[in-house]
Short mmCIF file of C-alpha atoms in Angstrom, two decimals:
data_model
loop_
_atom_site.label_atom_id
_atom_site.label_comp_id
_atom_site.label_asym_id
_atom_site.label_seq_id
_atom_site.Cartn_x
_atom_site.Cartn_y
_atom_site.Cartn_z
CA MET A 272 64.85 -111.22 -17.60
CA LEU A 273 62.56 -110.48 -19.94
CA PRO A 274 62.58 -112.91 -23.09
CA GLU A 275 63.37 -111.49 -26.42
CA THR A 276 60.40 -111.55 -27.84
CA GLN A 277 58.40 -108.68 -28.95
CA PRO A 278 54.53 -108.72 -28.42
CA VAL A 279 51.30 -106.93 -29.58
CA LEU A 280 50.39 -104.02 -27.80
CA THR A 281 46.93 -103.39 -27.34
CA CYS A 282 44.66 -100.86 -26.03
CA GLU A 283 43.40 -102.13 -23.16
CA THR A 284 46.99 -103.32 -21.77
CA ALA A 285 48.08 -100.08 -22.93
CA ASN A 286 45.62 -98.09 -21.34
CA ALA A 287 46.01 -99.90 -17.83
CA ASN A 288 49.20 -99.84 -16.96
CA PRO A 289 51.11 -98.22 -19.71
CA VAL A 290 54.51 -98.90 -17.49
CA ALA A 291 54.27 -102.23 -17.99
CA ALA A 292 52.94 -102.44 -21.29
CA VAL A 293 56.32 -100.59 -22.70
CA LEU A 294 58.23 -102.94 -20.84
CA LYS A 295 56.57 -105.73 -22.30
CA ALA A 296 57.79 -104.26 -25.97
CA LEU A 297 61.60 -104.29 -25.19
CA ASN A 298 64.04 -106.91 -25.20
CA ALA A 299 66.16 -107.47 -21.98
CA ARG A 300 68.43 -104.93 -22.68
CA GLN A 301 66.28 -102.34 -23.46
CA ALA A 302 64.43 -103.03 -20.82
CA ALA A 303 67.55 -102.69 -17.94
CA ALA A 304 68.01 -99.16 -19.52
CA TYR A 305 64.46 -98.67 -19.47
CA ARG A 306 63.69 -99.10 -16.00
CA ALA A 307 67.44 -97.42 -14.69
CA ALA A 308 65.66 -93.89 -16.43
CA ILE A 309 62.61 -94.34 -14.67
CA PRO A 310 61.26 -93.78 -10.82
CA ALA A 311 61.49 -96.24 -8.44
CA SER A 312 57.66 -96.47 -8.70
CA ALA A 313 55.18 -96.81 -11.51
CA TRP A 314 55.02 -93.39 -13.62
CA GLN A 315 51.60 -92.23 -13.34
CA PRO A 316 49.97 -91.18 -16.53
CA TRP A 317 50.97 -87.45 -16.63
CA GLN A 318 54.32 -88.73 -16.80
CA VAL A 319 54.19 -90.31 -20.19
CA ARG A 320 55.68 -88.66 -22.69
CA PHE A 321 53.47 -87.33 -25.77
CA ASP A 322 56.02 -88.00 -28.42
CA THR A 323 59.00 -90.05 -29.46
CA ASP A 324 62.68 -89.85 -30.05
CA PRO A 325 63.74 -90.86 -33.84
CA ASP A 326 66.48 -93.63 -32.13
CA TRP A 327 63.74 -95.68 -30.46
CA PRO A 328 63.05 -99.48 -30.91
CA ALA A 329 60.02 -100.07 -33.10
CA PRO A 330 58.55 -102.00 -30.08
CA LEU A 331 58.94 -99.23 -27.91
CA ALA A 332 57.96 -96.29 -30.11
CA ALA A 333 54.11 -98.88 -31.36
CA ALA A 334 53.74 -99.12 -27.11
CA LEU A 335 54.11 -95.72 -27.06
CA GLN A 336 52.04 -95.19 -29.84
CA ALA A 337 48.80 -97.21 -29.33
CA TYR A 338 48.70 -95.51 -25.58
CA ARG A 339 48.89 -92.12 -26.39
CA ALA A 340 46.15 -93.21 -28.75
CA ALA A 341 43.56 -95.08 -25.85
CA TRP A 342 44.73 -91.89 -23.94
CA ARG A 343 42.97 -89.95 -26.68
CA ALA A 344 40.48 -91.91 -26.95
CA LYS A 345 39.39 -91.70 -23.78
CA MET A 346 39.97 -88.03 -23.64
CA ASP A 347 37.14 -87.24 -26.66
CA GLU A 348 35.00 -89.14 -24.90
CA VAL A 349 35.44 -87.00 -22.03
CA ASP A 350 34.79 -84.03 -24.16
CA ALA A 351 31.68 -85.84 -26.05
CA CYS A 352 30.30 -85.84 -22.11
CA ILE A 353 30.50 -82.24 -21.54
CA ALA A 354 30.02 -80.65 -25.23
CA ALA A 355 26.50 -82.79 -24.74
CA ASN A 356 25.57 -82.15 -21.21
CA ALA A 357 27.54 -79.05 -19.85
CA GLU A 358 26.46 -75.06 -20.88
CA VAL A 359 27.90 -73.53 -23.42
CA GLU A 360 28.71 -69.70 -23.67
CA GLU A 361 29.60 -68.52 -26.46
CA LEU A 362 33.46 -66.22 -26.88
CA VAL A 363 34.03 -63.45 -28.74
CA ASP A 364 37.82 -62.92 -29.87
CA GLN A 365 37.35 -61.37 -33.02
CA PRO A 366 35.24 -57.88 -33.90
CA LEU A 367 32.95 -58.12 -37.17
CA VAL A 368 33.81 -56.35 -39.81
CA GLU A 369 31.91 -53.82 -41.05
CA PRO A 370 32.34 -52.23 -44.64
CA GLY A 371 31.77 -48.33 -45.29
CA VAL A 372 31.91 -47.25 -41.26
CA VAL A 373 35.29 -44.47 -40.88
CA ARG A 374 36.40 -44.93 -36.64
CA VAL A 375 37.71 -41.71 -35.77
CA ALA A 376 39.69 -42.46 -32.47
CA GLY A 377 42.39 -40.27 -30.64
CA PRO A 378 44.90 -40.99 -28.12
CA PHE A 379 43.79 -42.41 -24.84
CA THR A 380 44.52 -41.32 -21.86
CA LEU A 381 44.98 -42.54 -18.02
CA GLU A 382 43.29 -40.67 -15.89
CA GLY A 383 43.38 -40.69 -11.47
CA VAL A 384 40.41 -40.36 -9.74
CA ILE A 385 40.81 -39.33 -6.02
CA ALA A 386 39.22 -41.89 -3.77
CA HIS A 387 35.75 -40.85 -1.96
CA GLU A 388 36.08 -39.99 1.55
CA GLN A 389 32.21 -41.04 3.38
CA GLY A 390 30.93 -38.30 4.50
CA PRO A 391 28.24 -37.77 7.03
CA ASP A 392 25.04 -38.43 5.04
CA ASP A 393 26.93 -41.15 3.78
CA ASP A 394 24.48 -43.80 4.84
CA ALA A 395 25.28 -47.03 2.63
CA SER A 396 28.62 -47.49 1.80
CA PRO A 397 29.64 -50.35 -1.21
CA ILE A 398 32.06 -52.30 1.69
CA ALA A 399 29.83 -54.18 4.08
CA GLY A 400 30.98 -54.91 7.36
CA ALA A 401 32.56 -53.29 10.24
CA PRO A 402 35.92 -52.46 9.50
CA GLY A 403 39.06 -54.85 11.15
CA GLU A 404 42.06 -53.46 13.28
CA LEU A 405 45.11 -53.09 11.22
CA GLU A 406 48.32 -53.98 13.05
CA THR A 407 50.75 -51.55 12.66
CA PHE A 408 54.40 -50.66 14.02
CA ASP A 409 53.24 -47.39 16.85
CA ALA A 410 50.69 -49.30 18.46
CA ASP A 411 49.29 -44.93 19.23
CA ALA A 412 48.16 -44.96 15.05
CA GLY A 413 45.75 -42.34 16.30
CA ALA A 414 48.25 -39.98 17.00
CA LEU A 415 50.23 -40.58 13.79
CA ASP A 416 47.50 -39.59 11.61
CA ALA A 417 47.39 -36.57 13.85
CA VAL A 418 51.02 -35.96 13.13
CA ASN A 419 50.30 -36.79 9.52
CA ALA A 420 47.52 -34.16 9.05
CA GLU A 421 49.31 -31.41 10.44
CA ALA A 422 52.25 -32.15 8.35
CA HIS A 423 50.04 -31.72 5.43
CA LEU A 424 48.11 -28.10 6.29
CA ASP A 425 51.48 -26.95 7.05
CA LYS A 426 52.28 -27.85 4.12
CA ILE A 427 49.59 -26.30 2.02
CA VAL A 428 49.96 -22.72 4.17
CA ARG A 429 53.45 -22.56 3.51
CA LEU A 430 53.18 -23.97 -0.73
CA MET A 431 50.50 -21.01 -0.87
CA LYS A 432 52.24 -18.12 1.35
CA ALA A 433 55.00 -18.81 -1.10
CA SER A 434 53.03 -18.68 -4.00
CA GLY A 435 50.17 -17.08 -4.26
CA VAL A 436 46.55 -18.05 -5.04
CA ASP A 437 46.00 -17.35 -8.73
CA PHE A 438 42.61 -16.72 -11.00
CA ALA A 439 40.90 -16.02 -14.31
CA GLY A 440 42.94 -13.90 -16.52
CA ASN A 441 46.21 -15.44 -14.57
CA ALA A 442 45.68 -13.02 -11.67
CA ASN A 443 47.97 -14.15 -9.49
CA LYS A 444 47.00 -13.02 -5.71
CA ARG A 445 50.00 -13.42 -3.14
CA PHE A 446 49.39 -13.20 0.90
CA GLY A 447 51.22 -10.23 2.78
CA ARG A 448 50.39 -12.40 5.99
CA LEU A 449 49.60 -16.21 6.04
CA GLU A 450 49.57 -17.67 9.81
CA PRO A 451 48.40 -21.16 10.72
CA ILE A 452 45.60 -21.53 13.34
CA ALA A 453 44.75 -23.27 15.97
CA SER A 454 40.77 -23.93 15.85
CA SER A 455 37.54 -26.58 15.89
CA ALA A 456 36.09 -24.69 13.07
CA LEU A 457 37.74 -26.44 9.38
CA LEU A 458 39.40 -23.14 8.91
CA HIS A 459 43.35 -24.06 9.53
CA ALA A 460 45.04 -20.57 7.91
CA GLU A 461 44.10 -16.77 8.22
CA GLY A 462 45.94 -13.73 6.75
CA ALA A 463 45.63 -11.13 3.72
CA TRP A 464 46.60 -10.08 -0.02
CA ALA A 465 49.59 -8.26 0.08
CA ASP A 466 47.38 -5.62 -2.12
CA ASP A 467 44.98 -5.26 0.28
CA ALA A 468 45.55 -5.79 3.62
CA GLU A 469 42.29 -4.30 5.16
CA ARG A 470 40.46 -8.12 3.78
CA ARG A 471 40.93 -10.45 6.00
CA VAL A 472 41.82 -13.99 4.59
CA ALA A 473 40.15 -16.98 5.81
CA VAL A 474 42.01 -20.53 4.30
CA SER A 475 39.68 -24.19 4.81
CA ILE A 476 42.19 -27.51 3.43
CA GLY A 477 40.66 -29.91 1.72
CA PRO A 478 41.82 -33.76 3.19
CA GLU A 479 45.19 -34.88 1.84
CA VAL A 480 43.74 -37.61 0.50
CA GLY A 481 40.32 -37.38 -0.20
CA ASN A 482 37.91 -34.76 -1.44
CA VAL A 483 36.61 -31.05 0.50
CA THR A 484 33.52 -31.98 1.18
CA ALA A 485 29.95 -29.80 2.17
CA PHE A 486 29.82 -30.20 5.49
CA GLN A 487 33.78 -28.62 5.67
CA VAL A 488 32.32 -25.94 3.60
CA GLU A 489 29.48 -25.76 5.24
CA ASP A 490 31.35 -25.60 8.48
CA ALA A 491 34.06 -23.46 7.51
CA VAL A 492 31.31 -20.36 6.15
CA ARG A 493 29.29 -20.63 9.50
CA SER A 494 33.30 -20.15 11.00
CA ALA A 495 33.55 -17.17 9.16
CA ASN A 496 30.90 -15.48 9.31
CA ARG A 497 31.02 -15.52 13.10
CA MET A 498 35.03 -14.88 13.45
CA GLY A 499 33.90 -11.55 10.73
CA TYR A 500 36.15 -13.04 7.95
CA ASP A 501 35.63 -11.30 4.44
CA GLU A 502 36.94 -13.88 2.23
CA VAL A 503 37.36 -18.16 2.83
CA VAL A 504 39.90 -19.95 0.14
CA PHE A 505 38.99 -23.51 -0.14
CA ALA A 506 42.07 -24.93 -1.29
CA GLY A 507 41.84 -29.36 -1.88
CA PHE A 508 42.39 -31.84 -4.85
CA GLY A 509 39.05 -32.03 -5.89
CA PHE A 510 35.96 -30.84 -4.63
CA ASP A 511 32.57 -33.11 -4.71
CA ALA A 512 29.66 -31.46 -6.01
CA ALA A 513 28.30 -31.24 -3.10
CA ALA A 514 30.99 -29.44 -1.92
CA GLN A 515 31.31 -27.36 -5.27
CA ALA A 516 26.99 -26.07 -5.18
CA ALA A 517 27.92 -25.17 -1.70
CA ILE A 518 30.04 -22.57 -2.36
CA ALA A 519 28.20 -21.78 -5.44
CA GLU A 520 24.76 -21.18 -3.63
CA ALA A 521 26.14 -19.72 -0.36
CA THR A 522 25.41 -15.70 0.08
CA HIS A 523 26.21 -13.25 2.13
CA PRO A 524 27.10 -9.56 1.21
CA LYS A 525 30.52 -9.32 2.88
CA LEU A 526 31.82 -12.70 2.94
CA ARG A 527 33.73 -13.82 -0.94
CA LEU A 528 33.90 -17.91 -1.40
CA HIS A 529 36.75 -19.20 -3.44
CA MET A 530 37.33 -22.44 -4.72
CA ALA A 531 41.12 -23.14 -5.35
CA LEU A 532 42.23 -26.43 -6.85
CA ILE A 533 45.94 -27.81 -5.54
CA ARG A 534 48.03 -28.88 -8.29
CA PRO A 535 48.83 -32.56 -8.35
CA ASP A 536 51.94 -31.62 -8.22
CA VAL A 537 52.08 -30.76 -4.38
CA ALA A 538 52.42 -34.57 -4.04
CA MET A 539 55.56 -35.18 -4.37
CA GLY A 540 56.71 -33.64 -1.92
CA GLU A 541 60.03 -32.38 -1.07
CA LEU A 542 60.60 -32.82 -4.71
CA LEU A 543 58.37 -29.88 -5.89
CA LYS A 544 60.36 -26.67 -6.32
CA THR A 545 58.24 -23.73 -5.32
CA GLN A 546 58.96 -20.69 -8.12
CA PRO A 547 57.32 -18.13 -9.38
CA GLY A 548 54.45 -18.50 -11.81
CA SER A 549 54.66 -22.41 -10.37
CA GLN A 550 50.36 -21.72 -9.69
CA LEU A 551 50.03 -23.93 -7.28
CA PHE A 552 46.58 -23.06 -6.22
CA THR A 553 44.05 -22.27 -9.69
CA VAL A 554 40.61 -19.95 -8.17
CA PHE A 555 37.56 -21.81 -10.26
CA SER A 556 34.38 -21.21 -10.08
CA ALA A 557 31.03 -23.86 -10.70
CA PRO A 558 29.47 -22.93 -14.49
CA ARG A 559 26.20 -21.42 -14.68
CA VAL A 560 23.68 -23.56 -16.33
CA LYS A 561 19.86 -23.18 -17.82
CA PRO A 562 16.61 -25.35 -15.60
CA PRO A 563 16.06 -27.93 -17.72
CA VAL A 564 13.88 -27.91 -20.33
CA ALA A 565 11.26 -30.29 -20.03
CA LEU A 566 10.10 -31.08 -23.67
CA ALA A 567 6.64 -32.38 -25.42
CA ASP A 568 7.87 -36.24 -25.71
CA GLY A 569 8.54 -36.05 -22.16
CA GLN A 570 12.45 -35.87 -22.63
CA PHE A 571 14.45 -33.24 -21.42
CA THR A 572 17.39 -30.54 -22.52
CA ILE A 573 20.69 -28.82 -20.69
CA GLU A 574 22.24 -25.50 -21.83
CA VAL A 575 25.16 -24.20 -20.47
CA GLU A 576 25.29 -20.64 -19.99
CA GLY A 577 28.97 -19.92 -19.09
CA MET A 578 31.42 -19.44 -16.04
CA ASP A 579 31.06 -16.52 -13.80
CA VAL A 580 34.67 -15.45 -12.87
CA TYR A 581 36.46 -13.30 -9.82
CA ASP A 582 37.45 -10.30 -10.63
CA PRO A 583 40.15 -9.77 -7.71
CA VAL A 584 41.05 -6.47 -8.40
CA GLY A 585 37.65 -5.04 -9.30
CA ASN A 586 36.66 -7.46 -5.98
CA ALA A 587 33.05 -8.40 -8.67
CA ILE A 588 32.25 -11.31 -9.87
CA HIS A 589 31.74 -10.88 -13.67
CA PRO A 590 30.09 -13.87 -16.02
CA THR A 591 32.59 -14.80 -18.62
CA SER A 592 31.41 -15.83 -22.22
CA ARG A 593 30.68 -19.55 -22.69
CA GLU A 594 33.48 -19.33 -25.36
CA ARG A 595 36.19 -19.52 -23.52
CA ILE A 596 34.56 -23.43 -22.01
CA ALA A 597 36.82 -25.86 -24.34
CA ALA A 598 34.72 -29.08 -23.28
CA TRP A 599 31.82 -30.11 -21.88
CA PHE A 600 29.63 -33.47 -20.40
CA VAL A 601 27.13 -34.48 -19.34
CA ASP A 602 25.72 -36.91 -16.76
CA THR A 603 22.29 -37.39 -17.47
CA ASP A 604 21.36 -39.87 -14.52
CA TYR A 605 24.13 -37.96 -11.52
CA ASP A 606 24.20 -39.99 -8.20
CA GLY A 607 25.70 -37.99 -5.93
CA ARG A 608 29.32 -38.93 -6.16
CA THR A 609 30.53 -40.69 -9.73
CA PHE A 610 30.09 -38.79 -12.77
CA CYS A 611 29.17 -40.52 -15.54
CA ILE A 612 29.67 -38.89 -19.26
CA CYS A 613 27.03 -39.25 -21.01
CA GLN A 614 26.73 -36.72 -23.80
CA ALA A 615 30.21 -34.88 -24.71
CA PHE A 616 30.89 -31.29 -26.35
CA PHE A 617 33.51 -29.67 -27.40
CA PRO A 618 32.31 -25.70 -28.88
CA ASP A 619 35.80 -25.33 -30.41
CA ARG A 620 33.70 -24.99 -34.24
CA SER A 621 38.14 -24.93 -35.73
CA LYS A 622 38.59 -28.72 -33.97
CA TRP A 623 35.77 -30.01 -36.19
CA ASP A 624 36.45 -28.54 -38.98
CA LYS A 625 40.10 -29.55 -39.01
CA LEU A 626 38.34 -33.02 -38.58
CA ALA A 627 36.06 -33.11 -41.75
CA ARG A 628 39.81 -31.71 -43.32
CA ALA A 629 40.80 -35.11 -42.17
CA LEU A 630 38.43 -37.06 -43.20
CA GLY A 631 38.04 -35.69 -47.21
CA ASP A 632 35.75 -36.77 -49.65
CA ARG A 633 34.39 -40.06 -47.83
CA GLY A 634 30.80 -39.11 -47.32
CA VAL A 635 30.96 -39.48 -43.66
CA VAL A 636 30.74 -35.87 -42.44
CA ASP A 637 27.47 -34.80 -40.93
CA ALA A 638 27.04 -31.19 -40.82
CA GLU A 639 23.70 -31.06 -38.47
CA ARG A 640 25.94 -33.46 -36.23
CA PHE A 641 29.27 -32.22 -36.08
CA ASP A 642 27.12 -28.44 -35.46
CA ALA A 643 25.04 -30.54 -32.41
CA LEU A 644 27.97 -31.88 -30.60
CA ALA A 645 29.39 -27.96 -30.86
CA GLY A 646 26.67 -26.24 -29.30
CA TRP A 647 25.59 -25.49 -25.84
CA GLN A 648 22.32 -27.31 -25.41
CA SER A 649 22.20 -30.56 -24.70
CA LEU A 650 21.06 -33.40 -26.84
CA PRO A 651 17.21 -34.92 -25.13
CA PHE A 652 17.48 -37.49 -23.83
CA ALA A 653 14.41 -38.85 -21.20
CA ARG A 654 13.82 -40.25 -17.58
CA PRO A 655 15.88 -43.37 -16.06
CA ALA A 656 14.38 -46.37 -16.57
CA ARG A 657 14.51 -47.10 -12.90
CA LEU A 658 12.27 -44.38 -11.12
CA PRO A 659 8.42 -44.04 -11.39
CA ALA A 660 6.77 -42.22 -13.60
CA ASN A 661 6.88 -37.77 -11.98
CA ALA A 662 9.74 -39.24 -9.78
CA PRO A 663 12.33 -36.23 -9.62
CA TRP A 664 16.14 -36.77 -10.63
CA ARG A 665 19.24 -34.70 -10.75
CA GLY A 666 21.70 -34.69 -13.76
CA ALA A 667 24.94 -32.84 -13.55
CA VAL A 668 27.04 -30.74 -15.90
CA LYS A 669 30.70 -30.44 -15.68
CA VAL A 670 32.71 -27.74 -17.81
CA ILE A 671 35.83 -27.81 -18.88
CA ASP A 672 38.19 -24.34 -19.20
CA PRO A 673 41.12 -23.53 -21.59
CA ARG A 674 43.30 -24.19 -18.40
CA GLY A 675 41.93 -27.22 -17.29
CA ASN A 676 40.00 -26.74 -14.57
CA GLU A 677 36.54 -28.87 -14.17
CA GLY A 678 33.74 -27.49 -12.59
CA LEU A 679 30.90 -28.96 -11.68
CA ARG A 680 26.84 -27.81 -11.48
CA VAL A 681 23.99 -30.60 -10.08
CA VAL A 682 20.48 -29.62 -11.82
CA THR A 683 17.51 -31.46 -10.72
CA MET A 684 15.27 -32.62 -13.51
CA ALA A 685 10.96 -32.90 -12.88
CA SER A 686 8.24 -33.32 -14.68
CA ALA A 687 6.49 -30.03 -15.92
#
């Protein structure tokens, strides 16, 4: 039994054994109740409460407060040691307010990027090491991949035969005949247009996940030339820059090449309802860009001329006015994989006029800057700092047409 005493609790005692310090501050009856509420073994420092209750006896409350005061003093010493010896990193969580500046922002959008499919020319990979073996339910994983690829090709051929291919000006061309073919080449179907049975059309379908690559384009073009086709339709969820350049630059007196974007809804599988006018396969073309111009100060500019549109009725390509372009962007240092928007232009001047009216008379509208961002010539840009003098590099121009289709043109910059 503890005597009915009220000893004074020192900081040294509380810091050495908090449980013993608390027990010494209690009488016998309070100590028995206290022991019943604590663990069988001694309390650890992290188990001691931080706050007291109003109905606690004064000695118990004083003991806990003294222990916490000693604990706080020790923590202050630790914090001071850390502050004196640790490296300081400044964290910024509040923006600095700069008066007199009007910031204009629109709604945010989230865009999905199709996974890059490594081609034969891609020697370096951002992921080091050889791929490991994965456990699967089916021992023959290769057979399963073949079945999935065949199902993907059958679905695309079936949908293309049902909906046709949409060209510029809402010109839809249907297939009078379209059948899968088994070939070692990257041609997956062949047929003929419903309104022109004389012209043989081959179809090359891109992967279910990934872009149509330049290797696929070159293989399909060689095979189509050898097999005597008149047209080749490349259908894919995306086209990398090298594939677009290969299609745009491929010239043949008799062979016509088309890039047809597959609408992302096709990936929904059975949830997709094919109806007339669905526009599942939309043909687009790469933009026409003037050669880069080297300025006297060593910088460069790029100018967009327009886009080439294929006329399925007259079987000819017509250059279209660049006024049909909704937006175009410039990547001043294109790496062949990722398009980084360095400059953005929106040629529709009516949108800029609406923005100017919305800003009113705040004095923030610069007519010259508005004209530059609504024009067809890029702003001057310099050679990347990572490159030595006189070393060529690549840029890219991406054009968005009114239907939302993207066309990409890669250009090479070199010193004059």
